[in-house]
Coordinates of C-alpha atoms in Angstrom, one line a residue:
Chain A
M174 CA -5.3 17.5 -62.0
K175 CA -4.0 19.8 -58.7
K176 CA -6.5 18.2 -56.4
A177 CA -5.3 14.3 -58.0
L178 CA -1.6 14.9 -57.5
L179 CA -2.4 15.9 -53.9
T180 CA -4.5 12.9 -53.3
V181 CA -1.6 10.5 -55.0
G182 CA 0.7 12.5 -52.5
L183 CA -1.3 12.0 -50.0
L184 CA -1.7 8.0 -50.6
M185 CA 2.3 7.7 -50.7
A186 CA 2.7 9.6 -47.6
S187 CA 0.7 7.5 -45.9
A188 CA 2.0 4.2 -47.4
A189 CA 5.6 5.8 -46.3
F190 CA 4.1 6.0 -42.8
A191 CA 2.9 2.6 -43.1
Q192 CA 6.4 1.4 -43.9
N193 CA 8.7 3.5 -42.2
K194 CA 6.7 2.7 -39.0
N195 CA 6.3 6.1 -38.1
A196 CA 4.3 6.8 -35.5
V197 CA 2.7 9.9 -33.2
I198 CA 2.2 8.7 -29.9
G199 CA 0.4 11.0 -27.3
V200 CA 0.7 9.6 -23.5
S201 CA -1.6 11.7 -21.4
I202 CA -1.3 11.0 -17.4
P203 CA -2.1 13.3 -14.2
A204 CA 0.2 15.6 -13.1
A205 CA 2.8 14.8 -10.7
D206 CA 0.6 15.6 -7.6
H207 CA 1.4 12.9 -4.8
G208 CA 3.9 10.3 -4.6
W209 CA 2.4 7.5 -6.9
T210 CA 1.5 9.8 -9.4
G211 CA 5.2 11.5 -9.4
G212 CA 6.6 8.0 -10.1
V213 CA 4.0 7.5 -13.2
V214 CA 5.1 11.0 -14.4
Y215 CA 8.8 9.5 -14.0
W216 CA 8.3 6.7 -15.7
A217 CA 6.4 8.0 -18.6
N218 CA 9.3 10.2 -19.0
R219 CA 11.8 7.6 -18.8
T220 CA 10.1 5.5 -21.3
K221 CA 9.9 8.3 -24.0
T222 CA 13.6 8.3 -24.2
E223 CA 14.0 4.8 -24.0
L224 CA 11.3 3.9 -27.1
E225 CA 12.0 6.9 -28.9
K226 CA 16.1 5.5 -29.2
Q227 CA 14.9 2.2 -29.6
Y228 CA 12.5 3.3 -32.5
P229 CA 14.0 6.1 -34.0
G230 CA 10.4 6.8 -36.4
I231 CA 8.3 7.3 -33.4
K232 CA 7.6 10.5 -31.8
I233 CA 6.1 10.5 -27.9
I234 CA 4.4 13.3 -26.6
V235 CA 4.1 13.1 -22.7
K236 CA 1.1 15.5 -21.3
T237 CA 0.4 15.8 -17.5
A238 CA -3.2 17.1 -16.6
K239 CA -4.0 18.9 -13.2
D240 CA -7.3 17.7 -13.2
A241 CA -10.1 15.6 -15.6
N242 CA -11.1 18.7 -17.1
D243 CA -7.4 20.0 -18.2
Q244 CA -6.9 16.2 -19.2
A245 CA -9.8 16.1 -21.6
N246 CA -8.7 19.6 -22.9
Q247 CA -5.2 18.4 -23.3
L248 CA -6.9 15.2 -25.4
Q249 CA -8.5 17.5 -27.8
D250 CA -5.1 19.3 -28.4
L251 CA -3.2 16.1 -29.1
L252 CA -5.4 14.9 -31.6
T253 CA -5.9 18.5 -33.7
V254 CA -2.6 19.9 -32.7
N255 CA 0.0 17.2 -32.4
K256 CA -2.3 15.0 -35.0
I257 CA -1.3 12.1 -32.7
D258 CA -2.6 8.1 -34.0
T259 CA -1.6 6.5 -31.2
L260 CA -3.0 7.1 -27.4
V261 CA -2.1 6.0 -23.8
V262 CA -3.9 7.4 -21.3
L263 CA -3.9 7.0 -17.8
P264 CA -7.5 9.1 -17.0
Y265 CA -7.6 11.5 -14.0
E266 CA -11.2 10.0 -13.6
S267 CA -12.8 7.3 -15.6
G268 CA -16.4 8.7 -15.7
P269 CA -15.9 12.5 -17.2
L270 CA -12.8 11.1 -19.7
T271 CA -15.1 8.4 -21.1
R272 CA -16.2 10.6 -23.5
P273 CA -12.9 12.6 -24.5
I274 CA -11.8 9.1 -25.2
K275 CA -14.2 7.9 -27.2
N276 CA -14.7 11.2 -29.4
L277 CA -10.4 10.3 -30.3
H278 CA -10.8 6.8 -30.5
D279 CA -14.0 7.3 -33.0
K280 CA -11.6 9.2 -35.3
G281 CA -9.5 6.5 -35.5
V282 CA -6.8 6.9 -33.1
F283 CA -5.6 3.8 -31.4
V284 CA -6.3 3.9 -27.6
T285 CA -5.0 2.0 -24.8
V286 CA -6.3 2.8 -21.1
V287 CA -4.2 2.3 -18.2
D288 CA -5.3 1.8 -14.6
R289 CA -8.4 3.5 -14.0
G290 CA -11.0 2.1 -16.5
L291 CA -13.5 3.6 -18.8
T292 CA -17.4 3.2 -18.0
D293 CA -17.7 2.7 -21.8
E294 CA -15.3 -0.5 -22.8
S295 CA -15.9 0.1 -26.4
A296 CA -14.0 3.7 -26.2
Q297 CA -10.5 1.6 -26.0
D298 CA -8.5 -1.0 -28.0
A299 CA -6.3 -2.1 -25.1
Y300 CA -6.5 -2.1 -21.1
V301 CA -3.5 -2.2 -19.1
A302 CA -4.1 -2.4 -15.2
G303 CA -2.8 -2.9 -11.9
D304 CA -4.4 -5.6 -9.7
N305 CA -6.4 -3.8 -7.1
P306 CA -7.7 -6.6 -5.9
G307 CA -4.7 -8.8 -6.2
M308 CA -2.7 -6.3 -4.1
G309 CA -5.6 -7.2 -1.2
K310 CA -5.2 -10.8 -1.6
V311 CA -1.4 -11.0 -2.1
S312 CA -1.4 -8.6 0.9
A313 CA -3.8 -10.7 3.7
E314 CA -2.2 -14.1 2.4
Y315 CA 1.0 -12.8 3.7
L316 CA -0.5 -11.0 6.9
G317 CA -2.1 -14.3 7.7
K318 CA 0.9 -16.4 7.3
Q319 CA 3.0 -14.1 9.2
L320 CA 0.6 -13.9 12.3
G321 CA 0.3 -17.5 11.7
G322 CA -3.5 -17.5 11.2
K323 CA -4.1 -15.7 14.4
G324 CA -4.5 -12.1 15.8
N325 CA -6.1 -9.0 15.7
I326 CA -5.2 -6.3 13.0
V327 CA -6.2 -2.5 12.3
V328 CA -6.8 -1.4 8.8
L329 CA -6.0 1.7 7.1
R330 CA -8.0 2.6 4.1
G331 CA -7.5 4.7 1.2
I332 CA -9.6 7.5 0.2
P333 CA -13.3 6.5 -0.7
T334 CA -13.1 4.9 -4.3
V335 CA -13.7 1.6 -6.2
I336 CA -9.9 0.7 -6.3
D337 CA -10.0 1.2 -2.3
N338 CA -13.2 -0.7 -2.5
Q339 CA -11.7 -3.8 -4.7
R340 CA -8.8 -3.6 -2.3
V341 CA -10.2 -4.0 0.9
D342 CA -12.7 -6.1 -0.2
A343 CA -10.5 -8.8 -1.8
F344 CA -8.4 -8.8 1.7
E345 CA -11.4 -9.2 3.6
A346 CA -12.5 -12.2 1.6
V347 CA -9.3 -14.0 1.8
L348 CA -9.0 -13.7 5.4
K349 CA -12.6 -14.8 6.0
S350 CA -12.1 -17.7 4.1
K351 CA -8.5 -18.6 5.1
Y352 CA -7.6 -16.7 8.1
P353 CA -10.8 -17.1 10.0
N354 CA -9.0 -16.5 13.5
I355 CA -7.4 -13.0 12.2
K356 CA -9.7 -10.5 13.9
I357 CA -9.8 -6.9 11.8
L358 CA -10.8 -4.4 15.2
D359 CA -11.4 -1.8 12.9
K360 CA -10.7 -0.1 9.4
K361 CA -10.9 3.6 8.9
F362 CA -10.0 6.2 5.9
A363 CA -6.4 7.9 5.9
N364 CA -6.9 9.0 2.6
W365 CA -3.4 7.5 0.9
N366 CA -1.6 10.1 3.0
R367 CA 1.1 10.7 6.2
D368 CA -0.7 13.2 8.1
D369 CA -3.8 11.3 8.1
G370 CA -2.1 7.8 8.8
F371 CA -0.7 9.5 12.0
K372 CA -3.7 10.9 13.2
V373 CA -6.1 7.5 12.5
M374 CA -3.3 5.4 14.1
Q375 CA -3.0 7.4 17.0
D376 CA -6.7 7.1 17.4
F377 CA -6.5 3.1 16.9
L378 CA -3.8 2.7 19.8
T379 CA -6.0 4.6 22.2
R380 CA -8.8 2.5 21.6
F381 CA -6.8 -0.8 21.3
P382 CA -4.5 -2.0 23.6
K383 CA -3.1 -5.1 21.7
I384 CA -2.6 -4.9 17.9
D385 CA -0.7 -7.7 16.7
A386 CA -0.3 -6.2 12.9
V387 CA -1.0 -3.1 10.7
W388 CA -2.5 -3.0 7.4
A389 CA -1.6 0.3 5.7
Q390 CA -2.4 -0.7 2.4
D391 CA 0.2 2.0 1.3
D392 CA 3.5 3.1 2.1
D393 CA 2.5 6.9 2.4
I394 CA 0.2 5.9 5.1
A395 CA 2.6 3.4 6.5
V396 CA 5.0 6.1 7.2
G397 CA 2.6 8.4 9.5
V398 CA 1.5 4.6 11.2
L399 CA 5.2 4.1 12.1
K400 CA 5.3 7.5 13.8
A401 CA 2.5 7.0 15.6
M402 CA 4.0 3.8 17.1
D403 CA 7.2 5.4 18.1
Q404 CA 5.1 8.1 19.8
A405 CA 3.2 5.9 21.6
K406 CA 6.2 3.6 22.3
R407 CA 4.2 0.3 21.4
T408 CA 5.7 -2.8 21.2
D409 CA 2.6 -5.1 20.5
I410 CA 2.7 -4.3 16.9
K411 CA 5.1 -7.4 15.0
F412 CA 5.0 -5.9 11.9
V413 CA 3.1 -3.0 9.2
L414 CA 2.2 -3.8 5.8
G415 CA 2.3 -0.9 3.3
G416 CA 1.7 -1.3 -0.1
A417 CA 2.6 0.1 -3.7
G418 CA 6.4 0.0 -3.5
M419 CA 8.0 3.2 -2.4
K420 CA 11.8 3.1 -3.0
E421 CA 12.1 4.4 1.0
F422 CA 10.2 1.0 2.1
I423 CA 11.8 -1.2 -0.5
K424 CA 14.9 0.3 1.4
K425 CA 13.7 -0.8 4.6
V426 CA 12.7 -4.6 3.3
M427 CA 15.9 -5.1 1.7
D428 CA 18.0 -3.8 4.8
G429 CA 15.9 -5.9 6.9
D430 CA 13.9 -3.5 9.0
K431 CA 12.6 -5.1 12.1
L432 CA 8.5 -3.9 11.4
I433 CA 8.5 -3.1 7.6
T434 CA 9.0 -7.0 6.7
A435 CA 7.7 -6.9 3.4
D436 CA 5.8 -4.8 0.8
V437 CA 3.2 -5.4 -2.4
T438 CA 3.9 -3.6 -5.5
Y439 CA 1.3 -1.6 -7.4
A440 CA 3.8 0.2 -9.1
P441 CA 3.6 3.2 -11.2
S442 CA 5.9 1.5 -13.7
M443 CA 2.9 0.6 -15.1
I444 CA 2.5 2.9 -17.5
A445 CA 6.0 2.1 -18.9
D446 CA 4.6 -1.4 -19.3
A447 CA 1.6 0.1 -21.1
M448 CA 3.6 2.3 -23.5
K449 CA 5.7 -0.4 -24.3
L450 CA 3.0 -2.9 -25.4
T451 CA 1.4 -0.1 -27.3
V452 CA 4.5 1.2 -29.1
K453 CA 5.8 -2.8 -30.0
S454 CA 1.9 -3.2 -31.6
V455 CA 1.9 0.0 -33.2
V456 CA 5.7 -0.6 -34.7
T457 CA 5.7 -4.2 -35.7
G458 CA 1.8 -4.4 -36.6
S459 CA 1.2 -7.6 -33.9
K460 CA -2.0 -7.2 -32.2
M461 CA -2.0 -6.4 -28.4
P462 CA -4.1 -8.0 -26.0
K463 CA -7.2 -6.8 -25.1
T464 CA -6.5 -6.7 -21.4
T465 CA -3.2 -6.6 -19.7
I466 CA -2.8 -7.0 -15.5
I467 CA 0.3 -6.1 -14.2
P468 CA 0.0 -8.2 -11.0
S469 CA 0.8 -7.0 -7.5
V470 CA 4.0 -9.0 -6.3
L471 CA 5.2 -9.5 -2.6
V472 CA 8.4 -7.9 -2.5
T473 CA 10.8 -9.7 0.8
K474 CA 14.1 -9.5 1.6
Q475 CA 15.0 -11.9 -0.9
N476 CA 13.5 -9.8 -4.1
A477 CA 13.6 -6.7 -2.7
K478 CA 16.5 -5.5 -4.9
N479 CA 14.6 -6.1 -8.1
Y480 CA 12.3 -3.5 -7.3
Y481 CA 14.6 -0.7 -5.7
Y482 CA 14.9 2.3 -8.1
P483 CA 16.7 4.9 -6.3
D484 CA 16.2 7.9 -9.2
S485 CA 12.3 7.7 -9.0
P486 CA 10.8 10.2 -7.0
F487 CA 8.5 7.4 -5.6
Chain B
M1023 CA -38.1 64.7 12.9
S1024 CA -34.2 65.5 11.8
Q1025 CA -33.1 64.5 15.9
P1026 CA -32.3 61.0 16.0
E1027 CA -34.2 59.2 18.6
V1028 CA -32.3 59.1 21.4
N1029 CA -34.8 58.2 23.4
K1030 CA -35.8 54.8 22.5
P1031 CA -35.1 52.6 25.2
V1032 CA -32.6 49.7 24.4
V1033 CA -33.2 46.5 26.3
A1034 CA -29.8 44.5 25.7
P1035 CA -30.5 41.1 27.3
R1036 CA -27.1 41.2 28.3
F1037 CA -27.1 38.1 30.2
R1038 CA -28.5 35.6 27.8
F1039 CA -26.6 36.8 25.2
D1040 CA -23.5 35.9 27.1
V1041 CA -24.6 32.4 27.8
L1042 CA -25.3 32.2 24.3
S1043 CA -21.5 33.3 23.4
Y1044 CA -20.5 30.1 25.4
G1045 CA -22.0 28.0 22.7
P1046 CA -18.9 26.7 21.3
L1047 CA -17.6 25.9 24.9
L1048 CA -21.1 24.3 25.6
G1049 CA -21.0 21.9 22.2
L1050 CA -17.6 20.9 23.6
I1051 CA -18.4 19.9 26.7
L1052 CA -21.5 17.8 25.1
L1053 CA -19.2 16.3 22.8
G1054 CA -16.5 15.4 25.6
I1055 CA -19.2 13.6 27.5
L1056 CA -20.6 12.0 24.3
G1057 CA -17.0 10.7 23.5
A1058 CA -16.3 9.4 27.2
A1059 CA -19.7 7.8 27.7
L1060 CA -18.8 5.7 24.2
N1061 CA -15.2 5.0 25.0
P1062 CA -13.6 5.3 28.2
D1063 CA -10.5 6.1 26.6
F1064 CA -11.9 9.4 25.5
A1065 CA -11.0 10.8 28.8
T1066 CA -7.4 9.5 29.7
W1067 CA -4.5 12.3 29.3
G1068 CA -2.9 10.3 26.5
N1069 CA -6.0 10.7 23.8
I1070 CA -6.9 14.7 25.6
S1071 CA -3.0 15.6 24.8
N1072 CA -3.1 13.6 20.9
V1073 CA -6.2 15.9 20.2
L1074 CA -4.8 19.1 21.6
T1075 CA -1.5 18.5 20.0
R1076 CA -3.1 17.9 16.9
T1077 CA -5.2 20.9 17.5
S1078 CA -2.5 23.3 17.8
L1079 CA -1.0 23.3 14.6
V1080 CA -4.4 24.6 12.7
G1081 CA -5.0 26.0 16.3
I1082 CA -1.9 28.8 15.9
I1083 CA -3.0 29.2 12.0
A1084 CA -6.8 30.1 13.3
I1085 CA -5.5 32.5 15.8
G1086 CA -3.8 34.6 13.0
A1087 CA -6.9 33.8 11.1
T1088 CA -8.9 35.7 13.6
F1089 CA -7.0 38.5 13.5
V1090 CA -7.2 38.7 9.6
I1091 CA -11.0 38.4 9.5
I1092 CA -11.4 40.7 12.5
S1093 CA -9.7 42.9 10.0
G1094 CA -12.3 42.3 7.4
G1095 CA -9.7 40.4 5.2
I1096 CA -9.0 36.5 4.7
D1097 CA -6.1 34.4 3.9
L1098 CA -6.9 31.1 1.7
S1099 CA -2.9 30.4 1.5
V1100 CA -2.5 29.2 4.8
G1101 CA -2.1 25.5 4.1
S1102 CA -0.4 25.9 0.6
L1103 CA 2.0 28.0 2.8
L1104 CA 2.5 25.7 5.2
A1105 CA 3.3 22.9 2.8
L1106 CA 6.0 25.3 0.7
Q1107 CA 7.7 26.4 4.1
S1108 CA 7.8 22.8 5.1
G1109 CA 9.2 21.8 1.8
V1110 CA 11.9 24.8 1.8
M1111 CA 13.1 24.2 5.6
I1112 CA 13.5 20.4 4.6
L1113 CA 15.4 21.3 1.4
T1114 CA 17.7 23.5 3.6
L1115 CA 18.5 21.4 5.9
N1116 CA 19.4 19.0 3.8
F1117 CA 21.7 21.1 1.6
L1118 CA 23.2 22.7 5.3
V1119 CA 23.4 19.4 6.8
T1120 CA 26.3 18.4 4.2
T1121 CA 28.6 21.0 5.3
F1122 CA 27.7 21.7 9.2
G1123 CA 26.7 18.5 10.1
A1124 CA 23.9 17.6 12.1
S1125 CA 24.3 20.4 14.9
V1126 CA 22.1 23.1 16.7
P1127 CA 23.0 26.0 14.5
T1128 CA 22.0 23.7 10.8
L1129 CA 19.0 23.5 12.7
L1130 CA 18.6 26.8 13.6
I1131 CA 19.7 28.6 10.2
G1132 CA 17.0 26.5 8.6
L1133 CA 14.5 27.8 11.1
A1134 CA 15.6 31.1 10.4
A1135 CA 15.1 30.8 6.7
T1136 CA 11.7 29.4 7.4
V1137 CA 11.0 32.6 9.3
V1138 CA 12.2 34.8 6.8
L1139 CA 10.1 33.5 4.1
G1140 CA 7.5 33.7 6.1
F1141 CA 7.9 37.5 6.9
V1142 CA 8.4 38.2 3.0
V1143 CA 5.1 36.3 2.2
G1144 CA 3.1 38.3 4.8
L1145 CA 4.7 41.5 3.5
L1146 CA 4.1 40.5 0.0
H1147 CA 0.6 39.6 1.0
G1148 CA -0.1 42.9 2.8
L1149 CA 1.5 45.2 0.2
L1150 CA -0.4 43.3 -2.8
I1151 CA -3.9 43.7 -0.6
T1152 CA -3.1 47.8 0.8
K1153 CA -0.9 49.3 -2.0
G1154 CA -1.8 47.0 -4.5
R1155 CA -5.2 47.2 -3.9
I1156 CA -6.3 44.0 -5.0
E1157 CA -8.9 41.5 -2.5
A1158 CA -7.5 39.8 0.0
F1159 CA -9.6 36.8 -1.3
I1160 CA -7.8 36.9 -4.7
V1161 CA -4.4 37.9 -3.6
T1162 CA -4.4 34.5 -1.0
L1163 CA -6.4 32.5 -3.7
G1164 CA -3.3 33.3 -6.0
T1165 CA -0.6 32.7 -3.9
A1166 CA -2.1 29.2 -2.3
A1167 CA -2.1 27.9 -6.0
I1168 CA 2.0 29.3 -6.2
F1169 CA 3.1 27.9 -2.7
R1170 CA 1.2 24.5 -3.7
A1171 CA 2.4 24.3 -7.5
V1172 CA 6.5 25.3 -6.4
L1173 CA 6.4 22.8 -3.6
T1174 CA 5.5 20.1 -5.9
E1175 CA 8.2 21.3 -8.3
L1176 CA 10.6 20.9 -5.6
A1177 CA 9.4 18.0 -4.5
Q1178 CA 9.0 16.5 -8.2
G1179 CA 5.7 14.9 -7.4
G1180 CA 7.0 12.8 -4.3
T1181 CA 8.4 13.8 -1.1
L1182 CA 10.7 15.7 0.3
T1183 CA 12.3 14.2 3.6
F1184 CA 15.1 14.5 5.9
Q1185 CA 18.1 13.0 4.5
D1186 CA 19.7 12.7 7.7
S1187 CA 18.2 11.0 10.1
K1188 CA 20.5 12.1 13.2
L1189 CA 19.4 15.5 12.2
A1190 CA 15.8 14.6 12.3
D1191 CA 16.4 12.9 15.6
L1192 CA 17.7 16.8 17.4
Y1193 CA 14.8 18.2 15.6
S1194 CA 12.2 16.1 16.8
P1195 CA 11.7 17.1 20.6
V1196 CA 10.4 20.2 19.1
Y1197 CA 7.3 18.2 18.3
Y1198 CA 7.7 15.1 20.7
A1199 CA 9.2 16.3 23.5
A1200 CA 6.6 17.0 26.7
P1201 CA 8.1 18.8 29.6
L1202 CA 6.0 18.0 32.6
G1203 CA 3.7 15.7 30.5
I1204 CA 2.4 18.6 28.3
P1205 CA 3.5 18.1 24.9
V1206 CA 5.5 21.2 23.4
P1207 CA 3.2 22.0 20.6
I1208 CA 0.2 22.4 23.2
L1209 CA 2.6 24.6 25.2
V1210 CA 3.3 26.6 22.0
F1211 CA -0.2 26.9 21.1
L1212 CA -1.1 28.3 24.8
G1213 CA 1.8 30.7 24.4
V1214 CA 0.6 31.9 20.5
A1215 CA -2.9 32.0 22.1
L1216 CA -2.2 34.2 25.1
I1217 CA 0.4 36.7 23.4
A1218 CA -2.6 37.1 20.6
G1219 CA -5.2 37.7 23.0
L1220 CA -3.0 40.3 24.9
I1221 CA -2.1 42.1 21.6
L1222 CA -6.1 41.9 20.2
N1223 CA -7.5 43.5 23.8
R1224 CA -4.7 45.1 25.2
T1225 CA -2.7 47.4 22.6
A1226 CA -3.2 50.2 20.5
F1227 CA -2.9 47.3 17.4
G1228 CA -5.1 44.9 18.6
R1229 CA -7.7 48.0 18.6
Y1230 CA -6.8 49.6 15.3
V1231 CA -7.5 46.2 13.6
Q1232 CA -11.2 46.0 15.2
A1233 CA -11.8 49.8 14.1
I1234 CA -10.8 48.8 10.8
G1235 CA -12.3 45.4 10.5
S1236 CA -15.7 47.8 11.9
N1237 CA -15.5 50.2 9.7
E1238 CA -12.9 51.2 7.3
Q1239 CA -13.5 54.6 6.5
V1240 CA -14.1 55.8 10.1
A1241 CA -10.7 54.4 10.9
R1242 CA -9.1 56.3 8.3
Y1243 CA -10.7 59.7 9.1
A1244 CA -9.6 58.7 12.8
T1245 CA -6.2 58.8 11.5
I1246 CA -5.4 55.5 11.8
R1247 CA -2.6 54.1 9.5
V1248 CA -5.0 51.5 8.1
D1249 CA -2.5 50.2 5.2
M1250 CA 0.1 49.5 8.0
V1251 CA -2.1 47.9 10.6
K1252 CA -3.6 45.7 7.9
T1253 CA -0.2 44.8 6.1
W1254 CA 1.3 44.0 9.7
V1255 CA -2.0 41.4 10.2
Y1256 CA -1.1 39.5 7.0
V1257 CA 2.6 39.6 8.5
F1258 CA 1.3 38.2 11.7
Q1259 CA -0.6 35.4 10.1
A1260 CA 2.4 34.5 7.8
L1261 CA 4.3 34.6 11.0
C1262 CA 1.8 32.1 12.6
V1263 CA 2.0 29.6 9.9
T1264 CA 5.6 29.7 10.1
I1265 CA 5.2 28.4 13.9
A1266 CA 3.1 26.1 12.8
T1267 CA 5.3 24.7 9.9
I1268 CA 8.3 24.8 12.4
L1269 CA 6.4 22.3 14.8
Y1270 CA 5.0 20.1 11.7
V1271 CA 8.2 19.4 10.4
P1272 CA 9.3 17.1 13.1
R1273 CA 6.3 15.7 13.1
L1274 CA 6.7 13.0 10.0
G1275 CA 10.0 14.7 8.8
S1276 CA 8.4 15.2 5.3
A1277 CA 6.7 17.1 3.2
S1278 CA 4.3 16.4 -0.1
N1279 CA 1.6 17.8 -2.0
S1280 CA -1.1 16.7 0.4
T1281 CA 0.6 18.5 3.1
G1282 CA -1.6 21.6 4.9
L1283 CA -4.3 20.8 2.6
G1284 CA -7.8 22.1 3.6
F1285 CA -6.0 23.8 6.5
E1286 CA -7.2 27.3 5.4
L1287 CA -11.0 26.3 5.7
E1288 CA -10.8 24.4 8.9
A1289 CA -8.7 27.9 10.2
I1290 CA -11.6 29.7 9.0
A1291 CA -14.1 27.4 10.2
A1292 CA -12.4 27.4 13.9
V1293 CA -12.8 31.2 13.7
I1294 CA -16.3 31.5 13.0
I1295 CA -17.2 29.0 15.3
G1296 CA -15.4 30.9 17.9
G1297 CA -17.6 33.6 17.3
T1298 CA -15.9 36.1 15.2
S1299 CA -17.9 37.0 12.2
L1300 CA -16.9 36.6 8.8
K1301 CA -17.9 40.4 8.0
G1302 CA -15.1 41.7 10.6
G1303 CA -15.2 44.0 13.3
N1304 CA -14.7 42.2 16.5
G1305 CA -13.8 38.5 17.6
K1306 CA -12.3 36.3 20.7
I1307 CA -9.1 34.5 20.4
F1308 CA -10.3 32.0 23.1
G1309 CA -13.3 31.5 21.3
T1310 CA -11.1 30.8 18.2
V1311 CA -9.2 28.2 20.4
I1312 CA -12.4 26.4 21.4
G1313 CA -13.3 26.4 18.2
A1314 CA -10.3 24.6 16.9
I1315 CA -10.3 22.0 19.7
L1316 CA -13.9 21.4 19.2
L1317 CA -13.2 20.6 15.4
T1318 CA -10.7 18.1 15.9
T1319 CA -12.5 16.7 18.7
I1320 CA -15.1 15.6 16.3
G1321 CA -12.7 13.8 14.2
N1322 CA -11.2 12.1 17.1
V1323 CA -14.5 10.7 19.0
L1324 CA -15.8 9.3 15.5
N1325 CA -12.3 7.7 14.9
I1326 CA -12.4 6.1 18.9
T1327 CA -15.9 5.0 17.9
S1328 CA -17.6 3.0 15.3
L1329 CA -20.9 5.0 15.3
I1330 CA -21.6 5.7 12.0
S1331 CA -20.3 5.0 8.4
E1332 CA -17.3 6.1 7.8
Y1333 CA -18.1 7.6 4.8
L1334 CA -20.3 10.3 6.9
N1335 CA -17.5 11.5 9.0
P1336 CA -16.8 14.7 7.2
A1337 CA -20.6 15.2 7.3
V1338 CA -20.5 14.7 10.9
Q1339 CA -18.0 18.0 11.1
G1340 CA -20.3 19.7 8.7
V1341 CA -23.5 19.6 10.9
V1342 CA -21.5 20.5 13.9
I1343 CA -20.0 23.8 12.3
I1344 CA -24.1 24.4 11.5
I1345 CA -25.0 24.2 15.0
V1346 CA -23.0 25.7 16.4
A1347 CA -22.8 28.7 14.2
F1348 CA -26.6 28.6 14.7
L1349 CA -26.2 29.0 18.3
Q1350 CA -24.2 32.4 17.6
R1351 CA -26.2 34.0 15.5
N1352 CA -27.8 36.5 17.9
R1353 CA -24.0 38.0 18.4
K1354 CA -23.2 40.9 17.0

């Protein structure tokens, strides 16, 4: 009898759950360990506050992980301790986290994966990502147009990863087909950081007496590039194209900087988009698209103010 | 039978060993010739001064590490300490500039704060290792994690940057100026190396450090104040990191989580390539300087040529480290 009552109670509770749209949403992201992930954490927390205000029934738990192993542990805790029914996750690494995420998915948790795709797509209900090939493409098109289809450029790459390959491959493909007279003098890894950007650019400047433009791909790398150019007093370089939309660089574009004439977004706010889409789908019961790609946008002086967030750490 | 065999002739082919002890210098010269053959711009003063300036940061840290390793210890926190000190300096300067303006006093107070922080950290390391009797490896592994985490927290995962461009301009000559065509960091590097060489070879303190490294018990019996000497070794290391920080900050005017990543390993590699044994006992400052320059030059040669797949760059560094260590293996 008691057991039956309990079952009825549980059923009623779950019915109430469906009606009031109460939901516990776990958001699992890498810790703020460099500019871009710093931005991700900022946007996740900001969106949590925003969404909890907008939908009083829901509860959002944001967890940051310091590595893949840590994140796998947190996923387990989110399920067993916090009893989440929805997960928005930006995996630290694709491979090692596919299994742990699939685990939650198999137990009935709705999973939205952000940016870094899983190796097994059946572990996710939805995928929201930045457009890495798009970033390379938009960059190449801007560069080609600015240079009038002719000139010598150098490329500073990120860390050897799939993301970096996608950007560079798409970039080169566009140059090859649309601007065959633009020559890439060389490309080297600058690991998405300022110090390496400085070093690699110094060596490029030693090696090449005439460079028309630089594709730094990332704003952090571009900071180092600019310093190296400044030190070498080189004036042959017409402009430096970074990427990702760091607020200092957006500001430079806004203010009409001579060397930083544009930027290409790869916004850490994509976590916010993913959270909003997921929560909306959970609350309204509407179906979420299987794949959402957040396009990389060219930021120029005309539209820069729409991409400037002075409060963000990135 | 109980007599030690004192009569056994000791054949010491000193001359041959000395040739071997120039292994790193030899390696550097070979690398230089290779670099110049592959790219004529390698041997220009512009490139050489870039390489030496780049070396100076890790080089100065490695000089401190030479003392630590000779004394039989290790410091794994130097890269994180550099990052934290850079961050704290930038925050301090950003705070000071609002009241004192972009002036020399502002700069000096900021630098003084960094020096104090370095001194305190060195003292803390020394005391935890000697009085606290914790392995140097463990202490500095722990503090490395703490320093980097605190910096990331201070920067909120982003980057700490100079707010005042006038102050940045005032400070920038410390890295970018070049009296007589020689960049300041190279001069500082040279100065630190000379002073360290004198301390190691010409002072009682230097002899104590070597004695402790070769046998701590014996050193104790010889009434050397082992704890005190060891503590000062860690203070010296932290002060070397402080000098490196003071040179590092004006370069990019920013600090983030990636600042100084891997510096500890580079510094230790430079010390070992330079002929100092990881077991302690003795070592050479000159060797460390050459070791540090050698490491940077590898990267530079690979950057200004397109010899091999860029994925393999770090592998070349690894191969050279092992070759030089192999040349050194007979050194005691």
